[in-house]
XYZ file of C-alpha atoms in Angstrom:
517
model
C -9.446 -33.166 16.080
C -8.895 -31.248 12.931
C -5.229 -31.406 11.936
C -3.040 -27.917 12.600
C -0.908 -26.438 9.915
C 1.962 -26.208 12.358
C 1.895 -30.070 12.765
C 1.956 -30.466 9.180
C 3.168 -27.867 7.536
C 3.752 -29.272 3.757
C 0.750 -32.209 3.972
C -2.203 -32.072 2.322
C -3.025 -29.150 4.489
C -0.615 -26.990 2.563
C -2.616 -26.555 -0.965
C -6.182 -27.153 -0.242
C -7.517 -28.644 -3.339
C -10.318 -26.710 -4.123
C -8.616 -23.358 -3.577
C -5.883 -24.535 -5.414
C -7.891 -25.494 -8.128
C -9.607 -22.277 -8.360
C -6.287 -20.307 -8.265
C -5.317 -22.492 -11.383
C -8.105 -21.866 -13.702
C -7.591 -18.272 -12.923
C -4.108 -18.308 -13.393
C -4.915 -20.685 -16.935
C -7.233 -17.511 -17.868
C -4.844 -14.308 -17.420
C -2.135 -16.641 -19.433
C -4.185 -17.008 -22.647
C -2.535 -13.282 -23.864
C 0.910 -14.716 -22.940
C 0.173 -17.982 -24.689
C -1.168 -15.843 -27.821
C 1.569 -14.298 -27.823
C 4.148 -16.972 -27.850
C 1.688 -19.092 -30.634
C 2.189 -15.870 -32.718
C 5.983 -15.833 -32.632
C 6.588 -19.387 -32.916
C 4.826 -18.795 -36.249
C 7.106 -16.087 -37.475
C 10.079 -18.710 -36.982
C 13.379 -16.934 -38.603
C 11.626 -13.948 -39.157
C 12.070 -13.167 -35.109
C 15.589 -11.394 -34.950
C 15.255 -9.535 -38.433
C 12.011 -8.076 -36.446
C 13.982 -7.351 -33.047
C 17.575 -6.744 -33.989
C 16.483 -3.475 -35.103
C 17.737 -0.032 -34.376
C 14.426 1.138 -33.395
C 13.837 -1.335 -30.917
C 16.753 -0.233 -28.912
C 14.748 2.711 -28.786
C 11.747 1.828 -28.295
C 13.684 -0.401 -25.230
C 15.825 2.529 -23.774
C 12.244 4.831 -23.801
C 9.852 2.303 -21.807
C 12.570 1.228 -19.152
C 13.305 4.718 -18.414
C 9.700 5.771 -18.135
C 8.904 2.616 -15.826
C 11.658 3.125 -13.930
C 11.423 7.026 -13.512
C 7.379 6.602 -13.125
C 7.539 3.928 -10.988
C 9.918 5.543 -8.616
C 8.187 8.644 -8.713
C 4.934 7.367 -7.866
C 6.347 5.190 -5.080
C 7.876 8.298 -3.568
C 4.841 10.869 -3.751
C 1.883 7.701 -3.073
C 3.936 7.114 0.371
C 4.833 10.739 1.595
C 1.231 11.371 0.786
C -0.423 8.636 2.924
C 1.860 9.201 5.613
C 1.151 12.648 5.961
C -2.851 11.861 5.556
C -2.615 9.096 7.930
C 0.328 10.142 10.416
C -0.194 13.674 10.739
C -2.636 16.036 12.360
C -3.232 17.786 9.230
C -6.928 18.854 9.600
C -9.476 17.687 6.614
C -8.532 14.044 6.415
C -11.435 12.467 4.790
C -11.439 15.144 1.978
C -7.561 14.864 1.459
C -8.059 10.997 1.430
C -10.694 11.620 -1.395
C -8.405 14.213 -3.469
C -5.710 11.722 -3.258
C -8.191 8.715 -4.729
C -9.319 11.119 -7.125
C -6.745 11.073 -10.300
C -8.121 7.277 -10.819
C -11.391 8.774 -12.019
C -9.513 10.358 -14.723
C -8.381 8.645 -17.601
C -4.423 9.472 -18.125
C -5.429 9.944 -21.948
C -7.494 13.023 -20.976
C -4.904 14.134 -18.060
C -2.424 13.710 -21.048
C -4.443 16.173 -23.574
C -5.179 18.384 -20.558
C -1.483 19.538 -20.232
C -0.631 19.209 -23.725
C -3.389 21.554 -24.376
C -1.130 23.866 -22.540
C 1.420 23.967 -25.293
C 2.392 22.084 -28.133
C 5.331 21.381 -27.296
C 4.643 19.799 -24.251
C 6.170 16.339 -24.932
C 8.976 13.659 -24.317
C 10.129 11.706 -21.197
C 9.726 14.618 -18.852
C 6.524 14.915 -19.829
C 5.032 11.865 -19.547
C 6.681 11.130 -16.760
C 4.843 13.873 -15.181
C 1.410 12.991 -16.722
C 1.290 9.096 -15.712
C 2.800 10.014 -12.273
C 0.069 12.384 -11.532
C -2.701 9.523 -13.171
C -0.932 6.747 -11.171
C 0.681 7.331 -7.767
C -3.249 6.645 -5.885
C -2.036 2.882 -7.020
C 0.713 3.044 -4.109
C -1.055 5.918 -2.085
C -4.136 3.384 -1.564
C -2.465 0.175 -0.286
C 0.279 2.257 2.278
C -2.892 4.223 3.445
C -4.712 0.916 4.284
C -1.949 -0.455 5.631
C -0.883 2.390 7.958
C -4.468 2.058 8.906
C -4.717 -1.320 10.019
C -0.956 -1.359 11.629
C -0.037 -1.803 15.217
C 0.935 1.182 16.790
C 2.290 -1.044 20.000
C 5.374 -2.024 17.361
C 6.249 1.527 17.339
C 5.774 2.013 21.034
C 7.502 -1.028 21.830
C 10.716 0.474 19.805
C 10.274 4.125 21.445
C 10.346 2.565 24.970
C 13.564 0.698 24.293
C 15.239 3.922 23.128
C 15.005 4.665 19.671
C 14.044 8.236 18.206
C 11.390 8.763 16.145
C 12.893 8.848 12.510
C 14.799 5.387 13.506
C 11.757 4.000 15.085
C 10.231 4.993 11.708
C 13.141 3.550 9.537
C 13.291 -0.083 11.220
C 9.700 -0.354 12.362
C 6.912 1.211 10.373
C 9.069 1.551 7.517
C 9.734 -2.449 6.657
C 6.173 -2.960 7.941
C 4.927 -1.248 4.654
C 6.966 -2.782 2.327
C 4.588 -5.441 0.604
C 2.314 -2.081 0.178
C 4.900 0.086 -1.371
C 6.072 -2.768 -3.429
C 2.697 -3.743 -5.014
C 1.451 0.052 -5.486
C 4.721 0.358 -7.314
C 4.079 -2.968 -9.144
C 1.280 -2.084 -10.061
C 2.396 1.305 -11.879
C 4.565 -0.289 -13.646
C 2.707 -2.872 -15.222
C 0.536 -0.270 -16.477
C 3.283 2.054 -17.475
C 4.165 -0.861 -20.002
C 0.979 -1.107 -21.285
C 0.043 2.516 -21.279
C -1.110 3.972 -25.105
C -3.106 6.948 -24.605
C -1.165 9.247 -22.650
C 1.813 8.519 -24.123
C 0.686 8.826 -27.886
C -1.006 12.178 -26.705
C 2.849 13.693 -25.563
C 4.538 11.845 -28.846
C 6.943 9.441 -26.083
C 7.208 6.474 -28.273
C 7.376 3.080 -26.281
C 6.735 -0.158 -27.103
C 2.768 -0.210 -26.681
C 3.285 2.730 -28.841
C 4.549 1.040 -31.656
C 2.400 -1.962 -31.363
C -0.700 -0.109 -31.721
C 0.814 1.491 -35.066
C 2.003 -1.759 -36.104
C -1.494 -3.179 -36.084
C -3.382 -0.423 -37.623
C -0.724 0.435 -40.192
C -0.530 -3.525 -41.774
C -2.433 -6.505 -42.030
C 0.191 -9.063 -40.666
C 0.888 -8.633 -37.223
C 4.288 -9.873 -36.382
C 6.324 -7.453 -35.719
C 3.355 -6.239 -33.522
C 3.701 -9.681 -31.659
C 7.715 -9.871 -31.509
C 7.223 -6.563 -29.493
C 4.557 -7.820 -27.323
C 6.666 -10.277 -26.338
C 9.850 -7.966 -24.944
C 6.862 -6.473 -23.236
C 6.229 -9.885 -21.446
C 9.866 -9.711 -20.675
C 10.159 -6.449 -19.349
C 6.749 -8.134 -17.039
C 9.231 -10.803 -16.080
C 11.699 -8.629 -15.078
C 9.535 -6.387 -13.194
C 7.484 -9.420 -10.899
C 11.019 -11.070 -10.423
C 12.355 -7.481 -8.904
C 9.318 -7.335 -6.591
C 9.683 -10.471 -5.508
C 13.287 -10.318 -4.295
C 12.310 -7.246 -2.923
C 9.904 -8.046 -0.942
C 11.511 -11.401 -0.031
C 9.816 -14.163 2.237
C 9.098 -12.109 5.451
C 5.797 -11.887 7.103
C 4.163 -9.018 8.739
C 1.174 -10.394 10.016
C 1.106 -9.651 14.288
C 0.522 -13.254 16.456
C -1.793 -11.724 18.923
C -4.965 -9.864 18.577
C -3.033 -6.436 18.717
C -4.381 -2.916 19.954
C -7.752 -2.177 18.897
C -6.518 1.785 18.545
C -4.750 3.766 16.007
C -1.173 5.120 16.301
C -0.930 8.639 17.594
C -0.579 11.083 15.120
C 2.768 13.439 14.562
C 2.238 17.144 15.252
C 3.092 18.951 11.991
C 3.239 22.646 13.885
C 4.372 25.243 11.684
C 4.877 22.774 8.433
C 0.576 22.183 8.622
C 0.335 25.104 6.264
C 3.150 23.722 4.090
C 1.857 20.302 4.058
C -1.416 21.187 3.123
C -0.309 23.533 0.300
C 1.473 20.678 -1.128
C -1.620 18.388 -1.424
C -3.110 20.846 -2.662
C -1.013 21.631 -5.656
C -0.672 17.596 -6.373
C -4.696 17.555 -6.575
C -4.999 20.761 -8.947
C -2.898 19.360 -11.130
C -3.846 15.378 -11.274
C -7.496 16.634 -11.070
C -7.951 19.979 -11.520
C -5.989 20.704 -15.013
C -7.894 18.099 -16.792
C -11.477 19.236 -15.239
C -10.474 22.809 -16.236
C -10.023 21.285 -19.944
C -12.946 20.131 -20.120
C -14.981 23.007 -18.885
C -12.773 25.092 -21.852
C -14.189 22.760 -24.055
C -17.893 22.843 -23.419
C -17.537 26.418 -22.760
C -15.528 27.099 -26.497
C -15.998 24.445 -29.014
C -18.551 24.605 -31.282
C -19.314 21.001 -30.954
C -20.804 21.310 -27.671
C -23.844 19.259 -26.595
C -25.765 17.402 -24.672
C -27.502 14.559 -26.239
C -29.351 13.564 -22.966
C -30.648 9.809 -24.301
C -26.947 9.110 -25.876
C -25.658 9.807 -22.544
C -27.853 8.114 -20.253
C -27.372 5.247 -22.581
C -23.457 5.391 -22.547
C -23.486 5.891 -18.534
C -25.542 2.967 -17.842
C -23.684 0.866 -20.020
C -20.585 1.473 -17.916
C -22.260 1.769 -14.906
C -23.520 -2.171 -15.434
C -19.719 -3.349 -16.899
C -17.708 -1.205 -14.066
C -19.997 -2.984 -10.914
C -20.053 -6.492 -12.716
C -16.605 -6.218 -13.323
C -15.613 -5.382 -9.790
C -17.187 -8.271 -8.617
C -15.933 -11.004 -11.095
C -12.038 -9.817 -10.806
C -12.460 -9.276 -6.781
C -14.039 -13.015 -6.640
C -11.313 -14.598 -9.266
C -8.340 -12.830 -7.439
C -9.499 -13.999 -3.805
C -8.285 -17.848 -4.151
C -4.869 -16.466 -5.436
C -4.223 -14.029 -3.116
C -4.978 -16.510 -0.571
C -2.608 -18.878 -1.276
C 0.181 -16.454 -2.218
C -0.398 -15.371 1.488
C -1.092 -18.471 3.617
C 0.585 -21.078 1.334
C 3.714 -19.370 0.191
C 5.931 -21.446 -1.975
C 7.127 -22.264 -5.603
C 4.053 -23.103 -7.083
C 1.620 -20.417 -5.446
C 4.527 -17.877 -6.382
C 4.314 -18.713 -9.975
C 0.333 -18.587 -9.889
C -0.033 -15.424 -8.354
C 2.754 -13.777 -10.817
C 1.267 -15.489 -13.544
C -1.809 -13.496 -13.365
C 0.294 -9.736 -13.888
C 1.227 -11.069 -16.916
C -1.978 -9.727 -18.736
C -1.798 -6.527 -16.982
C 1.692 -5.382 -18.896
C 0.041 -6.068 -22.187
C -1.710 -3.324 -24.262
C -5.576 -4.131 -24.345
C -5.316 -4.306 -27.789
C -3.153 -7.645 -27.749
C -5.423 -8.913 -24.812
C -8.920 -8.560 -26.952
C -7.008 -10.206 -29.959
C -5.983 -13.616 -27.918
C -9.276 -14.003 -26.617
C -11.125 -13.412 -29.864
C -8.634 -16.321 -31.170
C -9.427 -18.647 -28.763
C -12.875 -17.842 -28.732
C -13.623 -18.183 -32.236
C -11.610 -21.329 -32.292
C -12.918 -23.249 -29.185
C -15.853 -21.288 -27.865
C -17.497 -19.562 -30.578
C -20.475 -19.037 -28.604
C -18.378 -16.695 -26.252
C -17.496 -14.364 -29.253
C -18.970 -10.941 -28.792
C -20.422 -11.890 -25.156
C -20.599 -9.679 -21.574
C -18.650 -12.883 -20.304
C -15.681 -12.323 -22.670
C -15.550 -8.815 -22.084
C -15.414 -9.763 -18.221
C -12.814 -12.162 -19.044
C -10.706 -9.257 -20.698
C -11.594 -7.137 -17.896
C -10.555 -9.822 -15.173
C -7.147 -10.586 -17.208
C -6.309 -6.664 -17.756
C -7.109 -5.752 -14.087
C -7.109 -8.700 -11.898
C -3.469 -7.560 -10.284
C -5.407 -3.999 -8.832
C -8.033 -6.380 -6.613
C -4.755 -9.217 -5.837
C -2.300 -6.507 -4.433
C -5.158 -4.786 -2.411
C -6.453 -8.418 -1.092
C -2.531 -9.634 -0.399
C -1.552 -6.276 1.106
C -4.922 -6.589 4.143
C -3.828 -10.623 4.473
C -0.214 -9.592 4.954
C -1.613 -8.219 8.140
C -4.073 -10.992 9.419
C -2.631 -13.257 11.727
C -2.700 -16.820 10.237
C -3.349 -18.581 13.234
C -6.913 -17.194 13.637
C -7.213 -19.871 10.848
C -6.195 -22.469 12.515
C -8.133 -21.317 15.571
C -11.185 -21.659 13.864
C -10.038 -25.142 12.017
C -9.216 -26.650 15.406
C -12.850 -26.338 16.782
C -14.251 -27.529 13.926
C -15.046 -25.481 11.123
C -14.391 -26.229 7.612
C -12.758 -24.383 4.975
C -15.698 -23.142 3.629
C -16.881 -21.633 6.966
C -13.628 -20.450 7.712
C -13.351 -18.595 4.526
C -16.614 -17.315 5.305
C -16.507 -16.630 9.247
C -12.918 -15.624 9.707
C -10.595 -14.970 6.472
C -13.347 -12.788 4.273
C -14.479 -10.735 7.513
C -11.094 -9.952 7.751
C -10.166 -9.389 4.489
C -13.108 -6.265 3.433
C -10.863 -3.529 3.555
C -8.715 -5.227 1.195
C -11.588 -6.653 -0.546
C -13.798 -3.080 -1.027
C -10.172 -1.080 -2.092
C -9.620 -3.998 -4.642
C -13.130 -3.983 -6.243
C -12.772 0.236 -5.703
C -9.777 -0.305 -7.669
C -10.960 -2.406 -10.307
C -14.424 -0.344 -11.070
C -12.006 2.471 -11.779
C -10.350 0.630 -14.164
C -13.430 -0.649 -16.364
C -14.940 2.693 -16.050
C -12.477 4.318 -18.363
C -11.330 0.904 -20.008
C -11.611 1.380 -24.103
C -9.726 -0.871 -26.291
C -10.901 -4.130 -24.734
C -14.333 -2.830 -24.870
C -13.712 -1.422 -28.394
C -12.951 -4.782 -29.835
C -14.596 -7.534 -27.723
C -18.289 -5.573 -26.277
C -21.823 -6.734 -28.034
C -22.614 -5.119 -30.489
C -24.874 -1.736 -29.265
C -22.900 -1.685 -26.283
C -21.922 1.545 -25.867
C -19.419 3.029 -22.766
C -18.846 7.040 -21.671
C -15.139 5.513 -22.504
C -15.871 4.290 -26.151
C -18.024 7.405 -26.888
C -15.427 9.855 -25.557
C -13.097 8.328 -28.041
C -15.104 8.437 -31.054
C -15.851 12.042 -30.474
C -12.265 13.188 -29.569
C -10.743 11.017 -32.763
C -13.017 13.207 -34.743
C -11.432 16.169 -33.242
C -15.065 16.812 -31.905
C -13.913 18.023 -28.284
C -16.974 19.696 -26.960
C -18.851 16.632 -27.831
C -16.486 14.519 -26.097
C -16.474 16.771 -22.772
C -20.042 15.252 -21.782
C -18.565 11.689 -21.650
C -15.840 12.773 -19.616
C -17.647 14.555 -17.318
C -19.597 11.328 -17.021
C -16.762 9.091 -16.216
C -15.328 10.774 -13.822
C -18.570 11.704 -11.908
C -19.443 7.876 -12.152
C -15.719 7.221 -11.024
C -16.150 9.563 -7.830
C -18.278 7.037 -5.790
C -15.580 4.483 -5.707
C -12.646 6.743 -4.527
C -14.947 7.722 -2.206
C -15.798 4.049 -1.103
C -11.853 3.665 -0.586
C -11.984 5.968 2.547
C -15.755 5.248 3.882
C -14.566 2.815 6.147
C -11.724 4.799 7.765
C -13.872 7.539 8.806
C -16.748 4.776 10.187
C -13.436 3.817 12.080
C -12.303 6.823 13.393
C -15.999 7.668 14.468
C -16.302 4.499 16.660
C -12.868 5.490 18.650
């Protein structure tokens, strides 16, 4: 008889070797930034606190903790109230609201950014881009609390009713804590890539530390200071996955028992409907709308305008190809770690899984630069290959598919795994049969989530793509650098139409669900 995990719970059972092994080598791969990074200041030797101990780096400091914190926060609050009311409510329209809510990943914050600064000049600061990246980021929390309201057990909340509670504390003790490991990686996530945002930021003149390591690299030849500030960034990282993981702590939501195969009733919103919907509506005109209105001012005004149908085609195909074969690589290498940061939880799958954010606070810029060392060093072949630019893309975005696969897992009773093991399936078939079945909301959001991502992707794909390659994200930068806006538009246009389809696929299987009830 197959062995049970409850017998033996720290055996041989508890890291399965292969999965372990995997989880490894993909952890090894996200760290090669980190380890570029500490290479790089190990060379500057003394040279490390006359680069730091710097006025300028106290600012730089005080500006990116306030904007993560401030972002963060903000995007935590409006992702959550939004899914609830989407998910909880009786507002009519659900499947298009769930769509508008997706929507702000199809647009790049660096074109949200210009959209509102087109507005006025002075349209800058912390205010500012606080604003911008919370109105380009908060989908990152709305999508894992929506697909976890979706897939919770209402009998939890029924359970708490029938034993006296009101609704608000029913809501407060039950459902609340219940979407904690969603809230926590949505807001994670945001702030990882509020420390490695460049774009927006540069567009609203809010200096942070990305900032200044992208003008440290173009504006000299020796890169150290440009490395000494990549590595507070891997600090502040530190920081931030250490915070999540106190806060989320070692509790597991996952129901025993098969649960109700219905969804929890939905709150009457009365006379606040109107309200409600008003609200999303304003949040979508001005995450989507603004910067589609921009654009349409361009084509309609500049004199730049055009429509170079073969350069287009070209440049959408081209991301097309890299956004779907992306998807798939960073969904597949983020699988075995989410796994075992789920079912095996412990020291060492703790420090694999956070080992692979690591990457994802880092500007792209200091990403492309430790592969291309390690490539021309040990692989040369690699240099200036598809599979390096999917190993930047996999490093960059693999925490997007590893909170979406952890936060549908969280969920999934663990003793449907040993279930299957005790009649006599192997891990293979039970990965196959029972845990991946199981897992495809978690695993179509995270390879939604990821397409996004390499869709408008440019520095990676700047500095590491084959030569001819040519993206809607790359072109849209070479036109807009030349102050060439109504050639740009075109490409923008492109990646967000492009970008639609996977928002989209986020809430296809909700409304299959609610269609079979």
């Amino acid at each position: 008889m197959t062995p049970s995990l409850a017998a033996d719970p720290r055996g041989w059972l508890r890291y399965p070797p292969l999965r372990l092994a995997c989880a490894l080598a993909v952890a090894a791969l996200t760290l090669v930034p980190l380890g570029y990074v500490a290479v790089e200041i190990a060379a500057t030797g003394g040279d490390l606190g006359d680069l730091l101990w710097r006025p300028r780096v106290g600012e730089l400091l005080r500006h990116t903790v306030l904007l993560v914190a401030f972002g963060t926060t903000a995007c935590m609050v409006l992702g959550t109230v939004a899914a609830l009311l989407v998910e909880r409510t009786d507002l009519p329209g659900r499947p298009l609201w769930t769509g508008l809510m997706a929507a702000p990943l199809a647009v790049p914050a660096y074109v949200n950014s210009f959209g509102w600064y087109s507005l006025s000049p002075s349209f800058g600061g912390l205010g500012p881009a606080v604003l911008v990246t919370t109105l380009s980021y908060y989908p990152l929390v709305y999508l894992p609390v929506a697909a976890a309201l979706r897939g919770a057990d209402p009998t939890l909340a029924e359970v708490s009713r029938s034993l006296g509670r009101g609704r608000w504390a029913t809501f407060a003790r039950v459902e609340l804590p219940l979407l904690r490991p969603a809230v926590l990686g949505g807001g994670l996530l945001v702030g990882l890539h509020l420390l490695a945002e460049f774009g927006a930021l540069q567009n609203l003149r809010y200096d942070t530390f990305t900032t200044a390591i992208y003008d440290q690299y173009q504006s000299t030849f020796d890169g150290s200071g440009a490395t000494a500030l990549a590595g507070v960034l891997v600090l502040l990282c530190l920081v931030l996955l250490g915070g999540d993981l106190w806060l989320t702590g070692r509790t597991r939501y996952a129901r025993t028992g098969a649960g109700a195969s219905r969804r929890a009733p939905r709150h009457r919103l009365g006379r606040a409907a109107p309200l409600a919907a008003v609200g999303l509506a304003a949040l979508a005109a001005a995450a989507v709308g603004l910067p589609l209105g921009c654009i349409s001012y361009w084509l309609a005004t500049s004199r730049s305008s055009a429509f170079p149908a073969g350069d287009l085609l070209g440049a959408a195909t081209g991301t097309a190809t890299l956004a779907l074969l992306g998807a798939a690589v960073t969904t597949v290498l983020a699988l075995p770690v989410a796994w075992l940061a789920e079912r095996r939880r412990g020291a060492l799958t703790r420090l694999v899984e956070r080992s692979t954010y690591i990457g994802n606070s880092l500007p792209g810029i200091v990403v492309a630069l430790a592969l291309v060392t390690v490539a021309i060093r040990y692989t040369p072949g690699l240099y200036q290959t598809t599979v390096m630019l999917l190993a930047a893309y996999a490093v960059l975005f693999m925490p997007r598919a590893t909170v979406s696969l952890r936060s549908t897992l969280s969920q999934t009773p663990p003793a449907l795994d040993d279930v299957a093991r005790s009649l006599g399936v192997g891990p293979a078939g039970v990965l196959a049969r029972v845990t991946v079945p199981l897992m495809a909301r978690g695993i179509g959001a995270g390879a939604a989530l990821v397409f996004l991502a390499v869709t408008t992707e440019l520095t990676a794909t700047l500095l590491l793509a084959p030569i001819g390659t040519r993206t809607l994200a790359t072109e849209f930068w070479s036109e807009s650098t030349a102050v060439q806006y109504g050639a740009a538009a075109p490409y923008a246009l492109l990646m967000i139409a492009i970008s639609a389809p996977a928002a989209f696929l986020l809430t296809r299987r909700s409304r299959h669900s609610e269609g079979g009830q």
